[in-house]
Amino acid sequence: ETGVTQSPTHLIKTRGQQVTLRCSSQSGHNTVSWYQQALGQGPQFIFQYYREEENGRGNFPPRFSGLQFPNYSSELNVNALELDDSALYLCASSKDRITDTQYFGPGTRLTVL
Amino acid sequence: AQSVAQPEDQVNVAEGNPLTVKCTYSVSGNPYLFWYVQYPNRGLQFLLKYITGDNLVKGSYGFEAEFNKSQTSFHLKKPSALVSDSALYFCAVRDPGSNYQLIWGAGTKLIIKP
């Protein structure tokens, strides 16, 4: 196990609703990255937080937002859910944002109906 | 544009035979390269990485990968495949030109037949 935990494991929402996903980093890690993985595809980078500040963002609309807390845990918020948001959402933590390995949590499976 | 290519959607290997999963990349600057494995309905598990130094990198579960700068490749290899190696394998590269975000390949499904 990586020491990275995510909650909830599964979630079902309806279109237009809002959702919050949570991630606890591995001890000693100050960087958290979030990814969206659609079925049968590779992960797509959403954004990264380094010491509580957003440090990079992929090609996702502003309705995808996040937070990192002083203990380096993190939240991913998605507003106005769309059917295409259905995916596995992965969180990864690392000691730094450049060379260190990212260790992944088990993911949250979001289904939007 | 920065990218990672895994040219094979699926690789089939008999148990006990050597396996290779291919990865090529295109980024500006020196790449930092990673391999991960994903089992069904699970998160991604780190296998190995190349940052600098020896071009042959050894990782978890007997896997290794060779960094080839001239061919911009980072192929994953194992001398003797196990049925339990069957999974989805992803190559990823940190792109210095994009704030070091990880860029991922589409994945290669590895099937090891007994």
PDB file of C-alpha atoms in Angstrom, chain A residues 1 35 37 41-43 45 55-57 88 90 96-102 104-106 109, chain B residues 32 34 36 38 41-46 49 51 88 90 94 99-102 104-107:
ATOM      1  CA  GLU A   1       0.000   0.000   0.000  1.00  0.00           C
ATOM      2  CA  TYR A  35      -6.104  12.922 -12.285  1.00  0.00           C
ATOM      3  CA  GLN A  37      -9.111   8.415 -15.746  1.00  0.00           C
ATOM      4  CA  GLN A  41      -7.770   5.477 -21.080  1.00  0.00           C
ATOM      5  CA  GLY A  42      -4.692   6.847 -19.409  1.00  0.00           C
ATOM      6  CA  PRO A  43      -4.918   9.367 -16.570  1.00  0.00           C
ATOM      7  CA  PHE A  45      -3.861  15.631 -15.308  1.00  0.00           C
ATOM      8  CA  ASN A  55       1.066  24.663  -8.989  1.00  0.00           C
ATOM      9  CA  GLY A  56      -0.121  23.564 -12.401  1.00  0.00           C
ATOM     10  CA  ARG A  57      -3.364  22.816 -14.189  1.00  0.00           C
ATOM     11  CA  LEU A  88     -12.080   7.165 -11.833  1.00  0.00           C
ATOM     12  CA  LEU A  90      -7.021   9.459  -8.762  1.00  0.00           C
ATOM     13  CA  ASP A  96       8.343  17.314  -4.512  1.00  0.00           C
ATOM     14  CA  ARG A  97       6.825  18.389  -7.789  1.00  0.00           C
ATOM     15  CA  ILE A  98       9.703  17.531 -10.108  1.00  0.00           C
ATOM     16  CA  THR A  99      11.681  14.314  -9.712  1.00  0.00           C
ATOM     17  CA  ASP A 100      10.033  12.432  -6.904  1.00  0.00           C
ATOM     18  CA  THR A 101       7.754   9.504  -7.564  1.00  0.00           C
ATOM     19  CA  GLN A 102       4.016  10.083  -7.324  1.00  0.00           C
ATOM     20  CA  PHE A 104      -1.370   6.923  -5.972  1.00  0.00           C
ATOM     21  CA  GLY A 105      -4.429   6.265  -3.899  1.00  0.00           C
ATOM     22  CA  PRO A 106      -6.988   3.637  -4.906  1.00  0.00           C
ATOM     23  CA  ARG A 109     -15.224   5.960  -8.954  1.00  0.00           C
TER      24      ARG A 109
ATOM     25  CA  TYR B  32      11.998  12.209 -16.167  1.00  0.00           C
ATOM     26  CA  PHE B  34       8.172   6.544 -15.116  1.00  0.00           C
ATOM     27  CA  TYR B  36       3.269   2.316 -13.526  1.00  0.00           C
ATOM     28  CA  GLN B  38      -2.700  -0.844 -12.868  1.00  0.00           C
ATOM     29  CA  ASN B  41     -10.412  -1.400 -10.415  1.00  0.00           C
ATOM     30  CA  ARG B  42      -7.249  -0.352  -8.616  1.00  0.00           C
ATOM     31  CA  GLY B  43      -5.042   2.714  -8.472  1.00  0.00           C
ATOM     32  CA  LEU B  44      -1.667   2.978 -10.143  1.00  0.00           C
ATOM     33  CA  GLN B  45       1.371   1.242  -8.671  1.00  0.00           C
ATOM     34  CA  PHE B  46       4.866   2.612  -9.262  1.00  0.00           C
ATOM     35  CA  LYS B  49      11.767   5.607 -12.896  1.00  0.00           C
ATOM     36  CA  ILE B  51      15.886  10.563 -13.587  1.00  0.00           C
ATOM     37  CA  LEU B  88      -2.418  -2.502 -17.681  1.00  0.00           C
ATOM     38  CA  PHE B  90       1.396   3.019 -18.272  1.00  0.00           C
ATOM     39  CA  ARG B  94       7.473  14.707 -16.484  1.00  0.00           C
ATOM     40  CA  ASN B  99       5.789  22.819 -15.028  1.00  0.00           C
ATOM     41  CA  TYR B 100       6.858  19.170 -14.701  1.00  0.00           C
ATOM     42  CA  GLN B 101       3.348  17.789 -14.946  1.00  0.00           C
ATOM     43  CA  LEU B 102       3.128  14.096 -15.728  1.00  0.00           C
ATOM     44  CA  TRP B 104       0.739   9.733 -19.686  1.00  0.00           C
ATOM     45  CA  GLY B 105       0.617   7.199 -22.440  1.00  0.00           C
ATOM     46  CA  ALA B 106      -2.658   5.506 -23.286  1.00  0.00           C
ATOM     47  CA  GLY B 107      -1.593   2.257 -21.659  1.00  0.00           C
TER      48      GLY B 107
END
